[in-house]
Short mmCIF file of C-alpha atoms and ligand atoms in Angstrom, two decimals:
data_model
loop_
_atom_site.label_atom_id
_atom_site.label_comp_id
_atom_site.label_asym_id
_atom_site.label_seq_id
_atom_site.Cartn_x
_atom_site.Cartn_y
_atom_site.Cartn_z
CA UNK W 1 30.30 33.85 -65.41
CA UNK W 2 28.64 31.42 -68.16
CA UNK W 3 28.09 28.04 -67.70
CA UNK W 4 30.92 27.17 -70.55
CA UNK W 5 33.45 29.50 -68.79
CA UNK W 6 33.34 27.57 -65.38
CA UNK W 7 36.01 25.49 -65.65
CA UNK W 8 38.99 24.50 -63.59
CA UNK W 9 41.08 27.33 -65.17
CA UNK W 10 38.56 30.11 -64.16
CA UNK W 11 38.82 28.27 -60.22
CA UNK W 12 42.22 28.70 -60.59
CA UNK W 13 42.12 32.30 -61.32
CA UNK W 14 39.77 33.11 -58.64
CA UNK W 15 42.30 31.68 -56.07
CA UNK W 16 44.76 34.00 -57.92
CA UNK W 17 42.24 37.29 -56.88
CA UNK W 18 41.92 35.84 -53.75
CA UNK W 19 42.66 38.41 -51.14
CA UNK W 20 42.64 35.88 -48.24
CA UNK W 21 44.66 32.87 -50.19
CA UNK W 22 47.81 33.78 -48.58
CA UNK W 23 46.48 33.32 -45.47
CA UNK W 24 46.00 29.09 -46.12
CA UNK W 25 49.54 29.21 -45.88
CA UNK W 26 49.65 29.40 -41.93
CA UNK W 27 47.43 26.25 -42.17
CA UNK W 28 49.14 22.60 -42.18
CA UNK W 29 46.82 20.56 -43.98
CA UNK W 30 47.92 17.47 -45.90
CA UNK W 31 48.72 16.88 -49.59
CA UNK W 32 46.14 16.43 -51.45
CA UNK W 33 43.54 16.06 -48.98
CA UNK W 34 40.24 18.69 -49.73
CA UNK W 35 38.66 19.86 -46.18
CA UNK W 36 35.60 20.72 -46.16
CA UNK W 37 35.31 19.74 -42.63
CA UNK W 38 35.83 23.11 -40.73
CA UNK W 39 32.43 23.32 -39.47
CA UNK W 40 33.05 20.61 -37.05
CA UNK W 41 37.06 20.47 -36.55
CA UNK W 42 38.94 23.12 -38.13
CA UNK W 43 42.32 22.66 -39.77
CA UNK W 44 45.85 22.83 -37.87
CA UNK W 45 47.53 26.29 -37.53
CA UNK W 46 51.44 25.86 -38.87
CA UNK W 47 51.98 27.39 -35.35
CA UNK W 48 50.22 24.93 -33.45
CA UNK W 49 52.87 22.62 -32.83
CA UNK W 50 55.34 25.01 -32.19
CA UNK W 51 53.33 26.79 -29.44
CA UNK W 52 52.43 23.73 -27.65
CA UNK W 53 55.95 22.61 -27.74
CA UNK W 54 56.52 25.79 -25.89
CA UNK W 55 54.19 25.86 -23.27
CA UNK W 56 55.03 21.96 -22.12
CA UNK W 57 58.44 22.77 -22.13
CA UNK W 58 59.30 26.13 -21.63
CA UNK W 59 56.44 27.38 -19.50
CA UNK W 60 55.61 24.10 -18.06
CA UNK W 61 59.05 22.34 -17.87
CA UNK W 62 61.27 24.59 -17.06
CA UNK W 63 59.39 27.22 -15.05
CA UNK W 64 56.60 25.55 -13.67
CA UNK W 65 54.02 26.62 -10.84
CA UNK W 66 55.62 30.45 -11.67
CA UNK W 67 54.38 30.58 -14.97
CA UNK W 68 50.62 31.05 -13.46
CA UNK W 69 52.14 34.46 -13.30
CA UNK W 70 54.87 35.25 -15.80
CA UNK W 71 53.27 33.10 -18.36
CA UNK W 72 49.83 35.04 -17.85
CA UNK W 73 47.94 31.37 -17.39
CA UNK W 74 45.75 32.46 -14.97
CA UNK W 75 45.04 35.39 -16.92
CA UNK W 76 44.87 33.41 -20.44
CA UNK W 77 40.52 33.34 -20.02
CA UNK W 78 39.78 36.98 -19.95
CA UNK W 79 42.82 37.32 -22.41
CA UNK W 80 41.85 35.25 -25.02
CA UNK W 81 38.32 36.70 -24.93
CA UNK W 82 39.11 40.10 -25.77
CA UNK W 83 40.91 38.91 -28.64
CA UNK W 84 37.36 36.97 -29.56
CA UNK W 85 35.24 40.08 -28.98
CA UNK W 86 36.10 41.59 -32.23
CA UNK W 87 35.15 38.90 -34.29
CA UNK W 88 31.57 38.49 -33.08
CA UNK W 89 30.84 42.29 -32.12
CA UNK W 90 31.45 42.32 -28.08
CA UNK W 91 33.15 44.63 -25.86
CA UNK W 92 36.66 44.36 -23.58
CA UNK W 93 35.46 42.67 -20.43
CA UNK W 94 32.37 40.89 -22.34
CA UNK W 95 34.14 37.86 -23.22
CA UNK W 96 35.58 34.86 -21.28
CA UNK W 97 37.33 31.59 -22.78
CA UNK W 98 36.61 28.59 -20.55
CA UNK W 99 35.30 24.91 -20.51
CA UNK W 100 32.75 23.70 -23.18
CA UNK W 101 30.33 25.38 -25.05
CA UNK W 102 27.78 22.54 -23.20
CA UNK W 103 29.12 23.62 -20.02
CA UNK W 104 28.75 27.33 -20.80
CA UNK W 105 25.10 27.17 -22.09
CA UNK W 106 24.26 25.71 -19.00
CA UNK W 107 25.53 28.68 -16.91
CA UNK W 108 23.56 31.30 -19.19
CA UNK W 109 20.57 29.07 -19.34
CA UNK W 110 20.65 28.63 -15.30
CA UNK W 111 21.36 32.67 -14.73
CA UNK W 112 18.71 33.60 -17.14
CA UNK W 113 16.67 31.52 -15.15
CA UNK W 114 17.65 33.17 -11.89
CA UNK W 115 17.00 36.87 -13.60
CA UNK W 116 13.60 35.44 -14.45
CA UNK W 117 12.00 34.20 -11.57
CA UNK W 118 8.71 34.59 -12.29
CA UNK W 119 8.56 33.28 -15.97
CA UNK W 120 8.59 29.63 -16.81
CA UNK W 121 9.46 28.95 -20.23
CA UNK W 122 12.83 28.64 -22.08
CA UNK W 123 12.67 28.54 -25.93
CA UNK W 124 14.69 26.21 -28.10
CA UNK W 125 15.34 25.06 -31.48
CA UNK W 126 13.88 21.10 -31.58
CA UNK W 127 16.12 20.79 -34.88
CA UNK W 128 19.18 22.36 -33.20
CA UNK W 129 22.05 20.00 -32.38
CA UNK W 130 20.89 18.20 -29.47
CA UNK W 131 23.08 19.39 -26.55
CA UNK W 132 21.76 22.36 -26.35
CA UNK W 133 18.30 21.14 -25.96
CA UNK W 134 19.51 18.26 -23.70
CA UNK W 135 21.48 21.24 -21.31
CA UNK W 136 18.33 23.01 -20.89
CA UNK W 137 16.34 20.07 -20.23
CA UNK W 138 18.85 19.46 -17.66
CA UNK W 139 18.97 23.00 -16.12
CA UNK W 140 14.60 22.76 -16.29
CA UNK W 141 14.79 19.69 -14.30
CA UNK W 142 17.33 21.24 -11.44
CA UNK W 143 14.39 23.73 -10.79
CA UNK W 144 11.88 20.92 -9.54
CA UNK W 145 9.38 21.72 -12.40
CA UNK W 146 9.32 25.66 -11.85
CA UNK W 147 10.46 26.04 -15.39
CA UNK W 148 10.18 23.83 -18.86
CA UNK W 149 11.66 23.76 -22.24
CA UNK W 150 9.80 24.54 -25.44
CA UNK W 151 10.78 23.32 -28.76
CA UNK W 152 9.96 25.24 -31.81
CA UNK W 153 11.19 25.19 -35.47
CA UNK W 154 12.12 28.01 -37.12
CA UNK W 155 9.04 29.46 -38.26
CA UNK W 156 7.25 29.05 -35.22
CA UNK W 157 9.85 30.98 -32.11
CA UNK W 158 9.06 34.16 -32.84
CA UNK W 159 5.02 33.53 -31.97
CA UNK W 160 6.20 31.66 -29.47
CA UNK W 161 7.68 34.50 -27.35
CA UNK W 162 5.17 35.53 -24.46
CA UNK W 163 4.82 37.21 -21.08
CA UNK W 164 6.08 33.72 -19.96
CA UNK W 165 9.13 33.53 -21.42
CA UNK W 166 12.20 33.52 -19.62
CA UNK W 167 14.83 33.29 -22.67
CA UNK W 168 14.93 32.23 -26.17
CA UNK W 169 18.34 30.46 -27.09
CA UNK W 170 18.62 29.37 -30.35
CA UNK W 171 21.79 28.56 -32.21
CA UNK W 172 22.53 31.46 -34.79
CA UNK W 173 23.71 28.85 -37.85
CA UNK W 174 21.46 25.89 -38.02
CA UNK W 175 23.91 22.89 -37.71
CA UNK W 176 21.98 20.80 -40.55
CA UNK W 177 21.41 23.40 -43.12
CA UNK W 178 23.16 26.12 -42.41
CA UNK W 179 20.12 28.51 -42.34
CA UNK W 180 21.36 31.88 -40.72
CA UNK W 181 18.38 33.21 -38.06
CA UNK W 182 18.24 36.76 -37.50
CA UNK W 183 19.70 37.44 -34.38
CA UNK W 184 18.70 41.05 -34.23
CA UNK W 185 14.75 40.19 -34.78
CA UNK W 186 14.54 37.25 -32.99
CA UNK W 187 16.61 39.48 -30.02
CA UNK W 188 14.16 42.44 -30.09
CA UNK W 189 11.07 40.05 -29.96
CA UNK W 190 12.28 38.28 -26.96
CA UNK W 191 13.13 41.68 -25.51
CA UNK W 192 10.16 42.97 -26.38
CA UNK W 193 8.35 40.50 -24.16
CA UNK W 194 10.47 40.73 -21.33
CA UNK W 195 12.38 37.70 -22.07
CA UNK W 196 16.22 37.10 -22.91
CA UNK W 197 18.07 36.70 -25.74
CA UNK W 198 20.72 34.24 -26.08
CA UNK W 199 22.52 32.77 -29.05
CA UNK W 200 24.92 30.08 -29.69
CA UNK W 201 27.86 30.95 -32.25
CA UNK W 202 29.00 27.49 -32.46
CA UNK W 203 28.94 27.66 -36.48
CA UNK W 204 29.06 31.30 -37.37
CA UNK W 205 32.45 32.54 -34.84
CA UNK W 206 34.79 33.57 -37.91
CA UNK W 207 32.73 31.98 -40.15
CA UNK W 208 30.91 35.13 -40.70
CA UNK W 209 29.90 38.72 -39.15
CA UNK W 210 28.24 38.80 -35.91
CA UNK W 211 27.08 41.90 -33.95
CA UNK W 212 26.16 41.02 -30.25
CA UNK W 213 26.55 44.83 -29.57
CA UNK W 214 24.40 45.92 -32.46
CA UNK W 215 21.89 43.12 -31.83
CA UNK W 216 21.63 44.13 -28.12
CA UNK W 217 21.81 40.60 -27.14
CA UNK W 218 22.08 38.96 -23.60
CA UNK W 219 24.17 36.33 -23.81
CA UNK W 220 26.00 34.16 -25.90
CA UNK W 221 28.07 30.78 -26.10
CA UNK W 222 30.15 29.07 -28.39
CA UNK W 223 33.53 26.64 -29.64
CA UNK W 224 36.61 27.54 -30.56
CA UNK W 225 37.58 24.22 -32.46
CA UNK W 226 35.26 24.93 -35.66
CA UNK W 227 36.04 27.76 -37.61
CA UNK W 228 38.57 29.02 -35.04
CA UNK W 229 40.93 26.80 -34.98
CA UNK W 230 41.72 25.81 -32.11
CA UNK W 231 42.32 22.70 -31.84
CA UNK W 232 40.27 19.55 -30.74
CA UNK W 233 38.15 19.77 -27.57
CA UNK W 234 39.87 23.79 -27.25
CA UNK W 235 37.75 25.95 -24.76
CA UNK W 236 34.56 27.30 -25.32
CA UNK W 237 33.66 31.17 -25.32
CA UNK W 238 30.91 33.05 -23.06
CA UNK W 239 29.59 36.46 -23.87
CA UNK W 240 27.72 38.02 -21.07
CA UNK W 241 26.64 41.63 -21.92
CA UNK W 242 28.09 44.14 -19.15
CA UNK W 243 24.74 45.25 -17.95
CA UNK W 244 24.26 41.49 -16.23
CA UNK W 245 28.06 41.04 -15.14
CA UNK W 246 27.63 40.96 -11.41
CA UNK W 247 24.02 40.92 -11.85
CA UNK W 248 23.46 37.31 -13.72
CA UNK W 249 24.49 34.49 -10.78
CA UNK W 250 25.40 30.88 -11.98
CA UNK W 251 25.15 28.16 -10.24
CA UNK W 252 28.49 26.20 -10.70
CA UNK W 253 30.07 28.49 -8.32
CA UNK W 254 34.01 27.22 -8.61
CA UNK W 255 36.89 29.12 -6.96
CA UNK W 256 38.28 31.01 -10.26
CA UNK W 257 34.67 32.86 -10.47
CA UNK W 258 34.87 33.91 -6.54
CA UNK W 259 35.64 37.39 -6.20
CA UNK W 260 39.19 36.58 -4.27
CA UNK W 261 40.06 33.29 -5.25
CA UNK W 262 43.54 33.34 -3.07
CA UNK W 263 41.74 34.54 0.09
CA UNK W 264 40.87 30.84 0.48
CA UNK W 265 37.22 32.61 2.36
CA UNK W 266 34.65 29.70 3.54
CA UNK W 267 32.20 30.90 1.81
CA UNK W 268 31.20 31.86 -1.91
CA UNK W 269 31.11 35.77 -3.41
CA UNK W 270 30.93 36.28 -7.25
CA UNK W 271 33.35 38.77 -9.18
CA UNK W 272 31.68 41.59 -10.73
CA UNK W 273 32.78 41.37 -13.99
CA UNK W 274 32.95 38.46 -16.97
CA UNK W 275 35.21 36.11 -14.34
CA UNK W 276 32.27 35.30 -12.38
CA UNK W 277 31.58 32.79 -15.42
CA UNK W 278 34.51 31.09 -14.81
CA UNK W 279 34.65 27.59 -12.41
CA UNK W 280 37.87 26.49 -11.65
CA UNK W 281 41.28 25.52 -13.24
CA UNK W 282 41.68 25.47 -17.04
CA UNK W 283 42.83 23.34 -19.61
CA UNK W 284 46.42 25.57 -20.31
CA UNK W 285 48.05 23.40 -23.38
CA UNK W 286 44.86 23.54 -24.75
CA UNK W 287 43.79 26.88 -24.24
CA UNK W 288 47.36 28.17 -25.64
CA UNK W 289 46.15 27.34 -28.83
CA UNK W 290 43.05 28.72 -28.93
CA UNK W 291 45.62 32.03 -29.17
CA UNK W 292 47.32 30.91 -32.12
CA UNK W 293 44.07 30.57 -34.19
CA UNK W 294 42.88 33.87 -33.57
CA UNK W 295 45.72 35.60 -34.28
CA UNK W 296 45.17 33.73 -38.23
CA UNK W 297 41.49 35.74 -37.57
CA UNK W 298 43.21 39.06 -36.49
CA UNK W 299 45.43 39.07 -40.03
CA UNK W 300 41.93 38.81 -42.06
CA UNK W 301 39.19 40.80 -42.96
CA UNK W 302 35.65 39.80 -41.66
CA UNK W 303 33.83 40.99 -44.90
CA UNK W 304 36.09 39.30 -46.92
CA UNK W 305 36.06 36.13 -45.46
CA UNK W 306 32.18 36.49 -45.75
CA UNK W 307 32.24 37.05 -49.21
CA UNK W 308 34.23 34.31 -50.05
CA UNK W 309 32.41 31.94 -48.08
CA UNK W 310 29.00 32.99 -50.58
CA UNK W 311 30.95 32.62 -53.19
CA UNK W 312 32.59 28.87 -52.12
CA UNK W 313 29.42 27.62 -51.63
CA UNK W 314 27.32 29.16 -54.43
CA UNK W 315 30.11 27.61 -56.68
CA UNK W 316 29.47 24.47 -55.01
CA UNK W 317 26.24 24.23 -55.13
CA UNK W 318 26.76 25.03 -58.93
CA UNK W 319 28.37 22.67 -59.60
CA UNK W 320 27.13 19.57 -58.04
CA UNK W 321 23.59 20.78 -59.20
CA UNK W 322 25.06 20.97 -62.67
CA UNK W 323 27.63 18.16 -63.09
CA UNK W 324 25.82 15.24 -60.69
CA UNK W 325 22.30 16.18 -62.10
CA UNK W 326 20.36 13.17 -62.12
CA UNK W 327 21.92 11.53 -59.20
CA UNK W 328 19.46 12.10 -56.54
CA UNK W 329 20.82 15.30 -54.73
CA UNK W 330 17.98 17.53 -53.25
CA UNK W 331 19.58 20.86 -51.56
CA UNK W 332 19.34 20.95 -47.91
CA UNK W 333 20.06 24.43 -47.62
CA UNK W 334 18.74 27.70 -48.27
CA UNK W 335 19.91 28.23 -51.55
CA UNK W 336 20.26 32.04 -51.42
CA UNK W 337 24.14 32.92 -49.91
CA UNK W 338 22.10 35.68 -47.75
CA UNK W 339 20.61 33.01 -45.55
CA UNK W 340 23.08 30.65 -45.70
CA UNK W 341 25.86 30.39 -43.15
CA UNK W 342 29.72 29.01 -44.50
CA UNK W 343 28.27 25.24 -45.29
CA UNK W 344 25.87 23.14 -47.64
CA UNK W 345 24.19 20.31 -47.18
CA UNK W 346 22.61 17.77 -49.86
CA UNK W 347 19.88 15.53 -48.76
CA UNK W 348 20.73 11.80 -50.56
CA UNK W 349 19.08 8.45 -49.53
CA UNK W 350 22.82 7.01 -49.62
CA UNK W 351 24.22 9.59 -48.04
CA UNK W 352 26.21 7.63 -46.13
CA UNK W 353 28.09 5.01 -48.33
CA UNK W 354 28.73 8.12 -50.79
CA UNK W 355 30.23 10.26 -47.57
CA UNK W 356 32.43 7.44 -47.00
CA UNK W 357 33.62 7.12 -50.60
CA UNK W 358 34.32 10.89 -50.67
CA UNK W 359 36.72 10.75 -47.93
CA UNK W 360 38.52 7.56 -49.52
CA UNK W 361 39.01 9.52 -52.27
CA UNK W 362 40.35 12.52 -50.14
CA UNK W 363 37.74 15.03 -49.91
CA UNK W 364 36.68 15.42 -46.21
CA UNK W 365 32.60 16.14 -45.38
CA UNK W 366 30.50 14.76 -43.17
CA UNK W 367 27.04 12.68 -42.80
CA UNK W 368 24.53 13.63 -40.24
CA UNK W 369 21.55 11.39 -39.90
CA UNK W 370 19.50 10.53 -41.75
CA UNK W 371 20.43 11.58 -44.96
CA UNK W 372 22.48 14.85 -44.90
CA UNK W 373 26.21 15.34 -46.59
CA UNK W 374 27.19 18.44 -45.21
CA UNK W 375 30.19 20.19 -46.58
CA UNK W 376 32.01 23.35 -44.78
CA UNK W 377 34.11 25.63 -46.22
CA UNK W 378 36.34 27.66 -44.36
CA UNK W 379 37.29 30.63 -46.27
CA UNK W 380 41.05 30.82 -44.58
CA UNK W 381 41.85 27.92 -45.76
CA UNK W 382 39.62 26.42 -49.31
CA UNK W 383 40.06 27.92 -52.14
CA UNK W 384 38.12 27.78 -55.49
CA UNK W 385 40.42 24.89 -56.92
CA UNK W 386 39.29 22.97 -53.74
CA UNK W 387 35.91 23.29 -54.92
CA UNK W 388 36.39 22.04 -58.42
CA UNK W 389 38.15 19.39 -57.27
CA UNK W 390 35.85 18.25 -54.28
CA UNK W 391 33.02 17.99 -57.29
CA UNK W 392 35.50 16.34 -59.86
CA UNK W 393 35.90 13.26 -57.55
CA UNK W 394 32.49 13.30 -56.29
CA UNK W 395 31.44 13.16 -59.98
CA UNK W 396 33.53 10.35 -60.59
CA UNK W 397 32.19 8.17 -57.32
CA UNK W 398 28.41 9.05 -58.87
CA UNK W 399 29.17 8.16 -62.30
CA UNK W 400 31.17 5.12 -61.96
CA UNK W 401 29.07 3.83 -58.75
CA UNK W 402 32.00 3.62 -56.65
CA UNK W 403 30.18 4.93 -53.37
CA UNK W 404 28.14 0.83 -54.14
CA UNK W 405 31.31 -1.00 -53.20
CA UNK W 406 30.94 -2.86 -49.67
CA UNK W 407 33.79 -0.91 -47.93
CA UNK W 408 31.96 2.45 -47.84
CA UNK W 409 28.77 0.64 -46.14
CA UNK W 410 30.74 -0.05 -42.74
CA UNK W 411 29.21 2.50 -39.88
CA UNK W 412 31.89 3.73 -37.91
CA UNK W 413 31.36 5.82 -34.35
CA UNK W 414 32.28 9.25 -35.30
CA UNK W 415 30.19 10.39 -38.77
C1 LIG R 1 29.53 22.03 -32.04
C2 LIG R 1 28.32 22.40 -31.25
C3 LIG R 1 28.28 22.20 -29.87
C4 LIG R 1 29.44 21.54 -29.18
O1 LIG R 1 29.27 21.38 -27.83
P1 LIG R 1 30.44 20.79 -26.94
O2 LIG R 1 30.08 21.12 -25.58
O3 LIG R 1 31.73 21.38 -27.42
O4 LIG R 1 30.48 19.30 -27.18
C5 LIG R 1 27.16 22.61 -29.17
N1 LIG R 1 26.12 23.19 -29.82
C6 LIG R 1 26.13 23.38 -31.16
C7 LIG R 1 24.96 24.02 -31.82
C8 LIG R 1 27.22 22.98 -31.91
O5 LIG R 1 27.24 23.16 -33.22
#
């Protein structure tokens, strides 16, 4: 397409060839309001409110303690995971849905430990978002200075990987950027070596193809609230590959991961299979709507969602590039769709005020610190229009200096 023929009208008629546009129906998102906000909380299902109406009155109401059983709530973990599996390449029985993704990197972490025990190291991205790195400084310390946490950039992990390695865990979309890692390389290295693989999903579950299976990789973590919808603070995910389920001990050893958890025994035995992850009770309300997201995911195609995520954000990188030129954006992210996961980021000194004048003006991003706007685009639910749009108003705040007025300086908690 030429420069000339990029207008509005040729947005709207890519929404129009759209294969996945009918899906943004099932979404509830309000009028006029542009999210691009779906890396961090995605949008509402339509059938959110519906379901959770449901389970607080219907299962919870009016049947109560029974519906542990006849509503499938103890069940709902293992459940929802093998409706996960497809979407990031794992098996029936390799995925559980339970507590946080913090929570859950801290049981891999510890069991990789455990299946190490005579390496010392745990690899990390130092750019990554910083729980991660915090969770494994925390599950370093528990082991009285046996083990330690290195912290590598991008470049440098693979070199990094030696004969003392215990795991490399790296998070498979780089938070900031966007920058995809490959998980199959980076998984064979560490393999290679001795060590284990472990990757966090946290921005590329249904935001794009993943392949634990192919990949061969150990074990994996991430949220359900980004680009799967399920709502805010929803449960994590854990992949553990079969060959260490009943193999890979973690530490937080709660009832729902003993292998009879109504024997009521003194004392602690694992399961054998992906429930030994679990700790104890789950969040229900919250986990019933993990469900209605993914069934949104089961209705699409993987490789076309990924192909309209390269082509949302090599549109709007186009277009900012082209329409704000001269207003001090520098790309923060790689700039080929290839390496890119569903998201771009522009470095700006006044990153800030502008972020906050965006989403006066009704397009949603975000600011992380120090000078990143970071935009995400969830294929189910943006469409090309969105796009043109987002950049019309941003054009507008750049031009006119609107992003200057005092209002948009204010720092509130949550960026
Ligand atoms: C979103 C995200 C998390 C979130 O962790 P919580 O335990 O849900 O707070 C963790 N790691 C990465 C890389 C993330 O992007």
């Amino acid at each position: 397409m030429t420069l000339d023929s990029l207008d509005r009208a040729a947005c709207a008629a890519m929404d129009a060839a759209d294969p996945l546009a009918p899906l943004r129906d099932r979404f509830d998102i309000p009028t006029g309001m542009i999210y691009l906000d779906g890396n961090s909380l995605g949008a509402m299902p339509k059938g959110a409110a519906a379901r959770a109406h449901d389970v607080v009155t219907r299962e919870w109401g009016a049947d109560l303690i029974k519906s542990w059983n006849s509503a499938g709530w103890f069940d709902l973990p293992v459940r929802l995971g093998d409706k996960l599996a497809p979407l990031i390449g794992a098996g029936d029985g390799e995925v559980i849905v339970c507590d946080s993704t913090s929570q859950n990197l801290f049981k891999v972490l510890s069991a990789a430990v455990a299946l190490r025990p005579h390496r010392k190291v745990l690899i990390l991205e130092g750019s990554n978002f910083p729980t991660n790195n915090y969770i494994a400084q925390g599950v370093a310390a528990a082991t009285g200075g046996r083990v330690e946490v290195r912290l590598c950039e991008k470049d440098e992990i693979a070199d990094a990987i030696d004969e003392d390695t215990i795991a490399v865990a790296i998070t498979h979309v780089h938070y900031k950027t966007g920058h995809i890692h490959d998980m199959a390389a980076i998984t064979a290295r560490a393999q290679a070596a001795g060590a284990l693989a472990i990757w966090d999903l946290c921005h590329s579950a249904g935001a794009m193809p993943v392949d634990l299976g192919g990949a061969g990789v150990d074990f994996a973590v991430g949220c359900t609230y980004k680009y799967l919808n399920g709502g805010p603070g929803s449960p994590a995910f854990l992949f553990a590959a079969k060959r260490h389920q009943g193999h890979a001990l973690q530490p937080v050893t709660g009832w729902w991961g003993h292998a009879a958890p109504f024997a009521f025994e003194p004392g602690y035995r694992p399961q054998r299979d992906i429930r030994q992850f679990l700790i104890g009770t789950q969040p229900i309300l919250s986990m019933a709507l993990v469900e209605v997201g993914l069934d949104i995911h089961r209705a699409a195609d993987m490789t076309a969602i990924r192909a309209k995520s390269m082509a949302l954000t090599d549109l709007f990188i186009r277009l900012v590039e082209e329409r704000c030129a001269g207003h001090g954006f520098t790309l923060a992210s790689p700039r080929e769709a290839a390496a890119r996961g569903s998201q771009v980021s522009f470095a700006h000194p006044d990153g800030y005020p502008i972020m906050r004048a965006l989403i006066a003006a009704g397009v949603i991003g975000d600011f992380r610190a120090p000078d990143t706007v970071r935009f995400g685009f969830t294929p189910l639910y943006v469409g090309y229009v969105d796009v043109w749009d987002a950049v019309d108003r941003l054009v507008t705040i750049m031009d006119e200096g609107i992003w200057k007025r005092p209002e948009h300086q204010i720092r509130d908690a949550v960026t």
